[in-house]
Amino acid sequence: MTGRVLARPRAQTARHVDALDGMRALAAFAVLATHAGFNSGRSLDSGPFAPLLARLDFGVTVFFLLSGFLLYQPFVLAAVQHVRPPNIGRFYLRRAMRILPAYWIAIVVTLTWLTARAADGGDYASYLLLVQTYNHHNVDPSLTQMWTLAVEVSFYAVLPAIAYLARGTWQGRRAAVRRNGGVLVVLLSVAVAANVVGHAMAGRGLDSLIWLPANLDWFAAGMGLALLSTVLRTEQRPTRFTQAVREITASPITCWVIGALLFWLAALPLTGPRNLLLPTPWEWSTKHALYGLAATALLAPLMLGDGGIIGRALAIRPMRVLGDLSYGIYLWHLPLLLAIQRGLGYQTFGGHFWTLFVLTAAAATGVAAVSWFGIERRLLRLGRRPGHVEGATGRSTAASTLDKQSS
């Protein structure tokens, strides 16, 4: 009599979450709104919504958490399930295809035609190579939002190495989870240390606050949600901890209320001025922490559960399309906003918020649509082999959707 060989459970793969497309769209328009609010002066007045408008740069935090979650998910799934990790070469190729062509076009067009500032060769080289935040060329008002792309690309560069350290030697699922958790604690510690050092140096040291180390905690929060998602999806027997997580994420409205309250706290004077005055180290750190906590509370129900009615609203077709366009909207909104402001003869801080917001949103969405359908989507297809995308198991998986979800 021969015993039966039990089949190994099929490995879980990275999943596409439609609602996260909608969140990317909201984040892009939030950043657009805060720039329109600042340039019109609306976010600097005494109105009740001015403080909230001034803090909609919070959309950047959402972007960073989304990148941490979406890009780390295939790596952590592979580590916990002890299967082949994503191919590193293809990871870098897809990231380059997703980010660089559209970015390069936006930089050349902006520096050549849209900006009011005369650009020299050093400006072109610095922005095109994404080193403007390191060599003090981050000076063009039309491109101030591009610091986040320098941070994103830095994160892409180090993520495979981080994932390799977190993977370690296979000693079982529980050990893999603990090792990944330990690496995330290290990333949070690096972020805290980078913020302390940056503020202690003052002067040029403040430049380091827009480098990757000082923002690793936001990425780590998204990576932590990816780890939690993996634990929930691969567990064979629920624990008290996972049951508690499921109960929390089963109430998305509660999570969103908590996130909204944290964001409201970030809009209070305790997080610093709304004008061009520099915040104190305490104010800056408080706002940074509140942004991270608020984004985590808002995204957790979508990443760990179905998001309920909010998740369904974010996943409708128009929101998913805007999510596809969100990267282009983010790239183009500020140069277009300033060009529209000059063309209409509006003075900075001279009002006209809604005119600037609506016109810029329409123009940026139109340009982003041309960019996405004409360039970005086609290049992403070139970056994949037909019918095959390597995910956590090396087989065709839902990981292909990460290319358009993360920016």
mmCIF file of C-alpha atoms in Angstrom:
data_model
loop_
_atom_site.group_PDB
_atom_site.id
_atom_site.type_symbol
_atom_site.label_atom_id
_atom_site.label_comp_id
_atom_site.label_asym_id
_atom_site.label_seq_id
_atom_site.Cartn_x
_atom_site.Cartn_y
_atom_site.Cartn_z
ATOM 1 C CA MET A 1 0.000 0.000 0.000
ATOM 2 C CA THR A 2 1.428 3.345 -0.987
ATOM 3 C CA GLY A 3 0.664 6.625 0.728
ATOM 4 C CA ARG A 4 -0.742 9.530 -1.174
ATOM 5 C CA VAL A 5 1.520 12.541 -1.731
ATOM 6 C CA LEU A 6 -0.292 15.649 -0.644
ATOM 7 C CA ALA A 7 -0.204 18.422 -3.220
ATOM 8 C CA ARG A 8 1.485 21.599 -2.112
ATOM 9 C CA PRO A 9 -1.029 24.443 -1.773
ATOM 10 C CA ARG A 10 -0.963 26.726 -4.796
ATOM 11 C CA ALA A 11 1.044 29.860 -4.082
ATOM 12 C CA GLN A 12 -0.814 33.111 -3.715
ATOM 13 C CA THR A 13 0.116 35.817 -6.221
ATOM 14 C CA ALA A 14 -0.005 39.607 -6.198
ATOM 15 C CA ARG A 15 -3.527 40.815 -6.718
ATOM 16 C CA HIS A 16 -4.922 43.826 -8.495
ATOM 17 C CA VAL A 17 -7.030 46.101 -6.286
ATOM 18 C CA ASP A 18 -9.257 48.279 -8.461
ATOM 19 C CA ALA A 19 -9.990 50.682 -5.611
ATOM 20 C CA LEU A 20 -6.310 51.645 -5.415
ATOM 21 C CA ASP A 21 -6.571 53.062 -8.933
ATOM 22 C CA GLY A 22 -9.270 55.375 -7.623
ATOM 23 C CA MET A 23 -7.105 56.329 -4.652
ATOM 24 C CA ARG A 24 -4.275 57.285 -6.992
ATOM 25 C CA ALA A 25 -6.658 59.564 -8.871
ATOM 26 C CA LEU A 26 -7.796 61.247 -5.647
ATOM 27 C CA ALA A 27 -4.168 61.701 -4.560
ATOM 28 C CA ALA A 28 -3.211 63.348 -7.851
ATOM 29 C CA PHE A 29 -6.106 65.807 -7.733
ATOM 30 C CA ALA A 30 -5.393 66.505 -4.067
ATOM 31 C CA VAL A 31 -1.866 67.635 -4.934
ATOM 32 C CA LEU A 32 -3.252 69.710 -7.801
ATOM 33 C CA ALA A 33 -5.736 71.330 -5.424
ATOM 34 C CA THR A 34 -3.101 72.255 -2.858
ATOM 35 C CA HIS A 35 -0.952 73.912 -5.539
ATOM 36 C CA ALA A 36 -3.951 75.807 -6.896
ATOM 37 C CA GLY A 37 -4.824 76.797 -3.339
ATOM 38 C CA PHE A 38 -1.345 78.099 -2.616
ATOM 39 C CA ASN A 39 -0.836 79.995 -5.874
ATOM 40 C CA SER A 40 -4.277 81.601 -5.649
ATOM 41 C CA GLY A 41 -3.783 82.407 -1.960
ATOM 42 C CA ARG A 42 -6.923 80.493 -1.025
ATOM 43 C CA SER A 43 -5.081 78.138 1.328
ATOM 44 C CA LEU A 44 -3.476 81.099 3.113
ATOM 45 C CA ASP A 45 -6.670 82.955 4.035
ATOM 46 C CA SER A 46 -8.773 82.637 7.188
ATOM 47 C CA GLY A 47 -11.519 80.518 5.668
ATOM 48 C CA PRO A 48 -12.538 77.290 7.416
ATOM 49 C CA PHE A 49 -11.303 75.075 4.595
ATOM 50 C CA ALA A 50 -8.024 76.884 3.993
ATOM 51 C CA PRO A 51 -5.999 74.758 6.457
ATOM 52 C CA LEU A 52 -7.308 71.540 4.878
ATOM 53 C CA LEU A 53 -6.539 72.826 1.386
ATOM 54 C CA ALA A 54 -3.015 73.705 2.468
ATOM 55 C CA ARG A 55 -2.410 70.127 3.612
ATOM 56 C CA LEU A 56 -3.562 68.302 0.497
ATOM 57 C CA ASP A 57 0.074 67.662 -0.340
ATOM 58 C CA PHE A 58 -0.914 64.649 1.761
ATOM 59 C CA GLY A 59 -1.555 63.081 -1.637
ATOM 60 C CA VAL A 60 2.209 62.508 -1.901
ATOM 61 C CA THR A 61 2.071 60.375 1.248
ATOM 62 C CA VAL A 62 -0.671 58.282 -0.329
ATOM 63 C CA PHE A 63 1.476 57.812 -3.436
ATOM 64 C CA PHE A 64 4.436 56.613 -1.376
ATOM 65 C CA LEU A 65 2.339 54.143 0.623
ATOM 66 C CA LEU A 66 0.809 52.814 -2.576
ATOM 67 C CA SER A 67 4.264 52.264 -4.058
ATOM 68 C CA GLY A 68 5.453 50.513 -0.906
ATOM 69 C CA PHE A 69 2.452 48.184 -0.899
ATOM 70 C CA LEU A 70 2.203 47.412 -4.594
ATOM 71 C CA LEU A 71 5.883 46.938 -5.315
ATOM 72 C CA TYR A 72 6.751 45.002 -2.161
ATOM 73 C CA GLN A 73 3.751 42.681 -2.361
ATOM 74 C CA PRO A 74 5.273 40.220 -4.903
ATOM 75 C CA PHE A 75 8.557 40.109 -2.975
ATOM 76 C CA VAL A 76 6.997 39.460 0.415
ATOM 77 C CA LEU A 77 4.613 36.859 -1.023
ATOM 78 C CA ALA A 78 7.603 35.034 -2.466
ATOM 79 C CA ALA A 79 9.510 35.203 0.820
ATOM 80 C CA VAL A 80 6.657 33.979 3.003
ATOM 81 C CA GLN A 81 5.638 31.179 0.617
ATOM 82 C CA HIS A 82 9.217 30.189 -0.247
ATOM 83 C CA VAL A 83 8.780 30.499 -3.999
ATOM 84 C CA ARG A 84 10.845 32.207 -6.652
ATOM 85 C CA PRO A 85 10.956 36.009 -6.236
ATOM 86 C CA PRO A 86 10.255 38.448 -9.099
ATOM 87 C CA ASN A 87 12.951 38.758 -11.737
ATOM 88 C CA ILE A 88 15.039 41.797 -10.776
ATOM 89 C CA GLY A 89 15.968 42.747 -14.330
ATOM 90 C CA ARG A 90 12.340 42.801 -15.411
ATOM 91 C CA PHE A 91 11.407 44.703 -12.274
ATOM 92 C CA TYR A 92 13.829 47.482 -13.184
ATOM 93 C CA LEU A 93 12.762 47.436 -16.831
ATOM 94 C CA ARG A 94 9.090 47.839 -15.948
ATOM 95 C CA ARG A 95 9.861 50.624 -13.489
ATOM 96 C CA ALA A 96 11.939 52.455 -16.105
ATOM 97 C CA MET A 97 9.225 52.056 -18.735
ATOM 98 C CA ARG A 98 6.578 53.292 -16.314
ATOM 99 C CA ILE A 99 8.405 56.362 -15.036
ATOM 100 C CA LEU A 100 11.049 57.727 -17.351
ATOM 101 C CA PRO A 101 9.608 58.311 -20.858
ATOM 102 C CA ALA A 102 6.603 60.341 -19.694
ATOM 103 C CA TYR A 103 8.775 62.154 -17.158
ATOM 104 C CA TRP A 104 11.446 63.060 -19.715
ATOM 105 C CA ILE A 105 8.839 64.463 -22.118
ATOM 106 C CA ALA A 106 7.298 66.569 -19.346
ATOM 107 C CA ILE A 107 10.723 67.930 -18.347
ATOM 108 C CA VAL A 108 11.794 68.877 -21.876
ATOM 109 C CA VAL A 109 8.468 70.518 -22.744
ATOM 110 C CA THR A 110 8.331 72.397 -19.442
ATOM 111 C CA LEU A 111 11.906 73.699 -19.497
ATOM 112 C CA THR A 112 11.695 74.612 -23.196
ATOM 113 C CA TRP A 113 8.249 76.180 -23.490
ATOM 114 C CA LEU A 114 6.147 76.276 -20.316
ATOM 115 C CA THR A 115 8.378 77.649 -17.573
ATOM 116 C CA ALA A 116 8.872 81.384 -17.022
ATOM 117 C CA ARG A 117 12.437 80.770 -15.882
ATOM 118 C CA ALA A 118 15.339 80.560 -18.323
ATOM 119 C CA ALA A 119 16.810 77.061 -18.095
ATOM 120 C CA ASP A 120 20.430 76.184 -18.819
ATOM 121 C CA GLY A 121 22.121 72.912 -19.663
ATOM 122 C CA GLY A 122 22.671 72.105 -16.010
ATOM 123 C CA ASP A 123 18.942 72.374 -15.363
ATOM 124 C CA TYR A 124 18.094 70.031 -18.237
ATOM 125 C CA ALA A 125 20.714 67.490 -17.182
ATOM 126 C CA SER A 126 19.782 67.610 -13.495
ATOM 127 C CA TYR A 127 16.060 67.168 -14.009
ATOM 128 C CA LEU A 128 16.405 64.547 -16.740
ATOM 129 C CA LEU A 129 18.747 62.488 -14.552
ATOM 130 C CA LEU A 130 16.563 63.035 -11.453
ATOM 131 C CA VAL A 131 19.437 64.436 -9.414
ATOM 132 C CA GLN A 132 18.044 67.962 -9.002
ATOM 133 C CA THR A 133 17.403 67.457 -5.299
ATOM 134 C CA TYR A 134 21.022 66.427 -4.704
ATOM 135 C CA ASN A 135 22.942 69.059 -6.684
ATOM 136 C CA HIS A 136 20.810 72.103 -5.763
ATOM 137 C CA HIS A 137 19.124 72.447 -9.184
ATOM 138 C CA ASN A 138 15.645 71.960 -7.732
ATOM 139 C CA VAL A 139 14.824 75.613 -8.359
ATOM 140 C CA ASP A 140 12.245 75.797 -11.159
ATOM 141 C CA PRO A 141 8.806 76.745 -9.746
ATOM 142 C CA SER A 142 7.104 74.710 -12.480
ATOM 143 C CA LEU A 143 8.845 71.511 -11.405
ATOM 144 C CA THR A 144 8.880 71.613 -7.619
ATOM 145 C CA GLN A 145 6.674 68.498 -7.440
ATOM 146 C CA MET A 146 9.331 66.418 -9.191
ATOM 147 C CA TRP A 147 11.285 65.854 -5.967
ATOM 148 C CA THR A 148 8.918 62.986 -5.303
ATOM 149 C CA LEU A 149 10.022 61.256 -8.505
ATOM 150 C CA ALA A 150 13.629 61.409 -7.334
ATOM 151 C CA VAL A 151 12.522 59.723 -4.113
ATOM 152 C CA GLU A 152 10.437 57.123 -5.952
ATOM 153 C CA VAL A 153 13.301 56.163 -8.259
ATOM 154 C CA SER A 154 15.637 55.873 -5.270
ATOM 155 C CA PHE A 155 13.127 53.523 -3.648
ATOM 156 C CA TYR A 156 12.936 51.408 -6.798
ATOM 157 C CA ALA A 157 16.729 51.172 -6.841
ATOM 158 C CA VAL A 158 17.029 49.795 -3.299
ATOM 159 C CA LEU A 159 13.814 47.750 -3.030
ATOM 160 C CA PRO A 160 15.224 44.493 -4.455
ATOM 161 C CA ALA A 161 18.140 44.691 -2.011
ATOM 162 C CA ILE A 162 15.745 45.318 0.884
ATOM 163 C CA ALA A 163 13.621 42.378 -0.261
ATOM 164 C CA TYR A 164 16.723 40.182 -0.461
ATOM 165 C CA LEU A 165 17.676 41.022 3.121
ATOM 166 C CA ALA A 166 14.121 40.393 4.271
ATOM 167 C CA ARG A 167 14.003 37.052 2.461
ATOM 168 C CA GLY A 168 16.993 35.480 4.199
ATOM 169 C CA THR A 169 17.327 31.727 4.525
ATOM 170 C CA TRP A 170 14.022 29.853 4.444
ATOM 171 C CA GLN A 171 13.206 28.643 7.948
ATOM 172 C CA GLY A 172 9.463 28.495 7.666
ATOM 173 C CA ARG A 173 6.586 30.882 7.147
ATOM 174 C CA ARG A 174 6.613 32.302 10.671
ATOM 175 C CA ALA A 175 10.340 33.047 10.540
ATOM 176 C CA ALA A 176 9.903 34.755 7.151
ATOM 177 C CA VAL A 177 7.164 36.977 8.553
ATOM 178 C CA ARG A 178 9.302 37.917 11.552
ATOM 179 C CA ARG A 179 12.313 38.681 9.362
ATOM 180 C CA ASN A 180 10.259 40.909 7.073
ATOM 181 C CA GLY A 181 8.800 42.680 10.085
ATOM 182 C CA GLY A 182 12.272 43.238 11.498
ATOM 183 C CA VAL A 183 13.487 44.784 8.244
ATOM 184 C CA LEU A 184 10.516 47.165 8.263
ATOM 185 C CA VAL A 185 11.385 48.255 11.808
ATOM 186 C CA VAL A 186 14.917 49.011 10.583
ATOM 187 C CA LEU A 187 13.507 51.143 7.737
ATOM 188 C CA LEU A 188 11.372 53.101 10.198
ATOM 189 C CA SER A 189 14.434 53.638 12.393
ATOM 190 C CA VAL A 190 16.443 54.897 9.415
ATOM 191 C CA ALA A 191 13.691 57.391 8.597
ATOM 192 C CA VAL A 192 13.601 58.730 12.161
ATOM 193 C CA ALA A 193 17.393 59.061 12.238
ATOM 194 C CA ALA A 194 17.453 60.798 8.840
ATOM 195 C CA ASN A 195 14.868 63.326 10.009
ATOM 196 C CA VAL A 196 16.761 64.049 13.221
ATOM 197 C CA VAL A 197 20.052 64.501 11.378
ATOM 198 C CA GLY A 198 18.474 66.628 8.658
ATOM 199 C CA HIS A 199 16.966 69.041 11.144
ATOM 200 C CA ALA A 200 20.105 69.099 13.272
ATOM 201 C CA MET A 201 22.219 70.146 10.294
ATOM 202 C CA ALA A 202 19.806 72.973 9.336
ATOM 203 C CA GLY A 203 20.721 75.050 6.298
ATOM 204 C CA ARG A 204 21.586 72.733 3.409
ATOM 205 C CA GLY A 205 20.917 69.796 5.686
ATOM 206 C CA LEU A 206 17.212 70.456 5.233
ATOM 207 C CA ASP A 207 17.594 69.334 1.617
ATOM 208 C CA SER A 208 17.992 65.801 2.929
ATOM 209 C CA LEU A 209 14.375 65.858 4.137
ATOM 210 C CA ILE A 210 13.274 65.362 0.531
ATOM 211 C CA TRP A 211 15.609 62.402 0.000
ATOM 212 C CA LEU A 212 14.602 58.766 0.337
ATOM 213 C CA PRO A 213 15.962 58.043 3.853
ATOM 214 C CA ALA A 214 13.773 60.716 5.480
ATOM 215 C CA ASN A 215 10.694 59.321 3.705
ATOM 216 C CA LEU A 216 11.355 55.609 4.159
ATOM 217 C CA ASP A 217 8.751 55.429 6.907
ATOM 218 C CA TRP A 218 5.959 56.202 4.441
ATOM 219 C CA PHE A 219 7.163 53.479 2.079
ATOM 220 C CA ALA A 220 7.634 51.142 5.049
ATOM 221 C CA ALA A 221 4.013 51.715 6.080
ATOM 222 C CA GLY A 222 2.874 50.529 2.653
ATOM 223 C CA MET A 223 5.304 47.614 2.825
ATOM 224 C CA GLY A 224 3.925 46.760 6.258
ATOM 225 C CA LEU A 225 0.419 46.625 4.815
ATOM 226 C CA ALA A 226 1.768 44.325 2.083
ATOM 227 C CA LEU A 227 3.190 42.061 4.794
ATOM 228 C CA LEU A 228 -0.117 42.082 6.683
ATOM 229 C CA SER A 229 -2.006 41.328 3.478
ATOM 230 C CA THR A 230 0.326 38.400 2.827
ATOM 231 C CA VAL A 231 -0.169 37.053 6.355
ATOM 232 C CA LEU A 232 -3.942 37.226 5.979
ATOM 233 C CA ARG A 233 -3.916 35.560 2.576
ATOM 234 C CA THR A 234 -1.526 32.725 3.414
ATOM 235 C CA GLU A 235 -2.535 31.822 6.963
ATOM 236 C CA GLN A 236 -3.871 28.316 7.457
ATOM 237 C CA ARG A 237 -5.189 28.869 10.955
ATOM 238 C CA PRO A 238 -6.403 32.312 12.154
ATOM 239 C CA THR A 239 -4.709 33.803 15.205
ATOM 240 C CA ARG A 240 -5.992 36.405 17.619
ATOM 241 C CA PHE A 241 -3.895 39.006 15.840
ATOM 242 C CA THR A 242 -5.194 38.231 12.359
ATOM 243 C CA GLN A 243 -8.758 38.038 13.649
ATOM 244 C CA ALA A 244 -8.343 41.501 15.161
ATOM 245 C CA VAL A 245 -6.951 42.851 11.875
ATOM 246 C CA ARG A 246 -9.864 41.371 9.951
ATOM 247 C CA GLU A 247 -12.369 42.900 12.366
ATOM 248 C CA ILE A 248 -10.763 46.335 12.012
ATOM 249 C CA THR A 249 -10.626 46.276 8.210
ATOM 250 C CA ALA A 250 -14.174 44.909 8.071
ATOM 251 C CA SER A 251 -15.269 48.375 9.226
ATOM 252 C CA PRO A 252 -13.813 50.652 6.515
ATOM 253 C CA ILE A 253 -15.978 53.593 7.543
ATOM 254 C CA THR A 254 -14.378 53.542 10.996
ATOM 255 C CA CYS A 255 -10.911 53.439 9.446
ATOM 256 C CA TRP A 256 -11.743 56.354 7.180
ATOM 257 C CA VAL A 257 -13.111 58.389 10.082
ATOM 258 C CA ILE A 258 -9.875 57.765 11.991
ATOM 259 C CA GLY A 259 -7.864 58.729 8.914
ATOM 260 C CA ALA A 260 -9.915 61.901 8.447
ATOM 261 C CA LEU A 261 -9.406 62.882 12.095
ATOM 262 C CA LEU A 262 -5.651 62.368 11.790
ATOM 263 C CA PHE A 263 -5.609 64.479 8.631
ATOM 264 C CA TRP A 264 -7.619 67.176 10.422
ATOM 265 C CA LEU A 265 -4.994 67.199 13.197
ATOM 266 C CA ALA A 266 -2.339 67.678 10.513
ATOM 267 C CA ALA A 267 -4.197 70.798 9.364
ATOM 268 C CA LEU A 268 -3.967 72.447 12.797
ATOM 269 C CA PRO A 269 -1.298 75.066 13.634
ATOM 270 C CA LEU A 270 0.654 72.431 15.595
ATOM 271 C CA THR A 271 2.051 71.162 12.274
ATOM 272 C CA GLY A 272 3.514 74.490 11.214
ATOM 273 C CA PRO A 273 2.632 77.551 9.117
ATOM 274 C CA ARG A 274 0.753 77.428 5.831
ATOM 275 C CA ASN A 275 2.904 80.099 4.199
ATOM 276 C CA LEU A 276 6.556 80.073 3.092
ATOM 277 C CA LEU A 277 7.925 80.210 6.641
ATOM 278 C CA LEU A 278 9.834 77.079 7.636
ATOM 279 C CA PRO A 279 8.222 74.869 10.291
ATOM 280 C CA THR A 280 10.162 73.976 13.410
ATOM 281 C CA PRO A 281 11.607 70.450 13.581
ATOM 282 C CA TRP A 282 8.807 69.458 15.955
ATOM 283 C CA GLU A 283 6.100 70.873 13.667
ATOM 284 C CA TRP A 284 7.581 69.229 10.585
ATOM 285 C CA SER A 285 7.959 65.858 12.316
ATOM 286 C CA THR A 286 4.431 66.009 13.717
ATOM 287 C CA LYS A 287 2.938 66.685 10.300
ATOM 288 C CA HIS A 288 5.065 63.956 8.725
ATOM 289 C CA ALA A 289 3.940 61.383 11.297
ATOM 290 C CA LEU A 290 0.269 62.393 11.097
ATOM 291 C CA TYR A 291 0.346 62.163 7.310
ATOM 292 C CA GLY A 292 1.752 58.649 7.509
ATOM 293 C CA LEU A 293 -0.772 57.490 10.096
ATOM 294 C CA ALA A 294 -3.696 59.069 8.235
ATOM 295 C CA ALA A 295 -2.704 57.472 4.920
ATOM 296 C CA THR A 296 -2.307 54.081 6.619
ATOM 297 C CA ALA A 297 -5.782 54.333 8.149
ATOM 298 C CA LEU A 298 -7.332 55.324 4.817
ATOM 299 C CA LEU A 299 -5.599 52.648 2.756
ATOM 300 C CA ALA A 300 -5.717 49.691 5.157
ATOM 301 C CA PRO A 301 -9.352 48.700 4.421
ATOM 302 C CA LEU A 302 -8.616 48.700 0.683
ATOM 303 C CA MET A 303 -5.368 46.770 0.948
ATOM 304 C CA LEU A 304 -6.430 44.261 3.596
ATOM 305 C CA GLY A 305 -10.118 43.932 2.741
ATOM 306 C CA ASP A 306 -12.619 44.940 0.075
ATOM 307 C CA GLY A 307 -13.121 48.500 1.346
ATOM 308 C CA GLY A 308 -16.903 48.149 1.525
ATOM 309 C CA ILE A 309 -18.978 50.831 -0.163
ATOM 310 C CA ILE A 310 -15.988 53.166 -0.325
ATOM 311 C CA GLY A 311 -13.921 50.537 -2.088
ATOM 312 C CA ARG A 312 -16.692 49.947 -4.598
ATOM 313 C CA ALA A 313 -17.018 53.678 -5.275
ATOM 314 C CA LEU A 314 -13.281 53.995 -5.872
ATOM 315 C CA ALA A 315 -13.308 50.987 -8.199
ATOM 316 C CA ILE A 316 -15.882 52.258 -10.696
ATOM 317 C CA ARG A 317 -14.681 52.547 -14.275
ATOM 318 C CA PRO A 318 -14.229 56.363 -14.407
ATOM 319 C CA MET A 319 -12.089 56.297 -11.260
ATOM 320 C CA ARG A 320 -9.946 53.484 -12.641
ATOM 321 C CA VAL A 321 -9.380 55.422 -15.855
ATOM 322 C CA LEU A 322 -8.384 58.513 -13.875
ATOM 323 C CA GLY A 323 -6.064 56.260 -11.892
ATOM 324 C CA ASP A 324 -4.362 55.308 -15.156
ATOM 325 C CA LEU A 325 -3.985 59.002 -15.949
ATOM 326 C CA SER A 326 -2.910 60.057 -12.463
ATOM 327 C CA TYR A 327 0.825 59.896 -13.136
ATOM 328 C CA GLY A 328 0.488 62.192 -16.138
ATOM 329 C CA ILE A 329 -1.786 64.529 -14.194
ATOM 330 C CA TYR A 330 0.831 64.723 -11.473
ATOM 331 C CA LEU A 331 3.647 65.421 -13.943
ATOM 332 C CA TRP A 332 1.855 68.144 -15.885
ATOM 333 C CA HIS A 333 -0.402 69.921 -13.414
ATOM 334 C CA LEU A 334 2.049 72.430 -11.952
ATOM 335 C CA PRO A 335 3.664 73.718 -15.174
ATOM 336 C CA LEU A 336 0.201 73.983 -16.717
ATOM 337 C CA LEU A 337 -1.215 75.718 -13.639
ATOM 338 C CA LEU A 338 1.509 78.386 -13.670
ATOM 339 C CA ALA A 339 1.219 78.832 -17.437
ATOM 340 C CA ILE A 340 -2.563 79.282 -17.153
ATOM 341 C CA GLN A 341 -2.103 81.743 -14.303
ATOM 342 C CA ARG A 342 0.310 83.831 -16.385
ATOM 343 C CA GLY A 343 -1.857 83.584 -19.494
ATOM 344 C CA LEU A 344 -4.906 84.894 -17.643
ATOM 345 C CA GLY A 345 -2.901 87.655 -15.998
ATOM 346 C CA TYR A 346 -3.595 86.431 -12.470
ATOM 347 C CA GLN A 347 -1.139 87.460 -9.793
ATOM 348 C CA THR A 348 0.270 84.922 -7.350
ATOM 349 C CA PHE A 349 -1.873 84.943 -4.189
ATOM 350 C CA GLY A 350 -4.398 87.022 -6.156
ATOM 351 C CA GLY A 351 -7.367 84.666 -5.910
ATOM 352 C CA HIS A 352 -9.304 82.765 -8.620
ATOM 353 C CA PHE A 353 -8.858 79.364 -6.981
ATOM 354 C CA TRP A 354 -11.748 77.617 -8.698
ATOM 355 C CA THR A 355 -10.844 78.972 -12.124
ATOM 356 C CA LEU A 356 -7.265 77.796 -11.727
ATOM 357 C CA PHE A 357 -8.287 74.430 -10.320
ATOM 358 C CA VAL A 358 -10.879 73.610 -12.989
ATOM 359 C CA LEU A 359 -8.804 74.799 -15.942
ATOM 360 C CA THR A 360 -5.673 73.070 -14.701
ATOM 361 C CA ALA A 361 -7.527 69.841 -13.933
ATOM 362 C CA ALA A 362 -9.038 69.808 -17.415
ATOM 363 C CA ALA A 363 -5.752 70.634 -19.147
ATOM 364 C CA ALA A 364 -3.659 68.194 -17.099
ATOM 365 C CA THR A 365 -6.191 65.382 -17.581
ATOM 366 C CA GLY A 366 -6.238 65.987 -21.329
ATOM 367 C CA VAL A 367 -2.450 65.950 -21.637
ATOM 368 C CA ALA A 368 -2.251 62.911 -19.343
ATOM 369 C CA ALA A 369 -4.748 61.053 -21.553
ATOM 370 C CA VAL A 370 -2.597 61.689 -24.617
ATOM 371 C CA SER A 371 0.482 60.579 -22.672
ATOM 372 C CA TRP A 372 -1.133 57.412 -21.288
ATOM 373 C CA PHE A 373 -2.904 56.159 -24.394
ATOM 374 C CA GLY A 374 -0.298 57.383 -26.857
ATOM 375 C CA ILE A 375 2.960 56.602 -25.037
ATOM 376 C CA GLU A 376 2.905 55.107 -21.532
ATOM 377 C CA ARG A 377 0.547 52.188 -22.097
ATOM 378 C CA ARG A 378 2.315 51.149 -25.290
ATOM 379 C CA LEU A 379 5.739 51.242 -23.649
ATOM 380 C CA LEU A 380 4.510 49.175 -20.726
ATOM 381 C CA ARG A 381 3.376 46.513 -23.178
ATOM 382 C CA LEU A 382 6.823 46.524 -24.777
ATOM 383 C CA GLY A 383 8.306 45.965 -21.326
ATOM 384 C CA ARG A 384 6.503 42.632 -20.990
ATOM 385 C CA ARG A 385 6.679 39.409 -22.888
ATOM 386 C CA PRO A 386 3.341 38.621 -24.565
ATOM 387 C CA GLY A 387 1.071 36.729 -22.224
ATOM 388 C CA HIS A 388 3.661 36.404 -19.472
ATOM 389 C CA VAL A 389 4.579 38.529 -16.515
ATOM 390 C CA GLU A 390 6.815 37.145 -13.825
ATOM 391 C CA GLY A 391 5.339 37.534 -10.389
ATOM 392 C CA ALA A 392 5.998 35.847 -7.084
ATOM 393 C CA THR A 393 5.833 32.356 -8.575
ATOM 394 C CA GLY A 394 7.522 33.108 -11.888
ATOM 395 C CA ARG A 395 4.256 32.264 -13.691
ATOM 396 C CA SER A 396 1.776 34.608 -15.343
ATOM 397 C CA THR A 397 0.198 36.512 -12.465
ATOM 398 C CA ALA A 398 -1.865 39.527 -11.527
ATOM 399 C CA ALA A 399 1.389 41.315 -10.790
ATOM 400 C CA SER A 400 1.244 42.775 -14.283
ATOM 401 C CA THR A 401 -1.337 45.195 -12.985
ATOM 402 C CA LEU A 402 1.171 46.727 -10.608
ATOM 403 C CA ASP A 403 2.768 48.534 -13.531
ATOM 404 C CA LYS A 404 -0.183 50.844 -13.953
ATOM 405 C CA GLN A 405 -1.133 51.043 -10.287
ATOM 406 C CA SER A 406 2.199 52.335 -9.002
ATOM 407 C CA SER A 407 4.033 55.409 -10.167
#
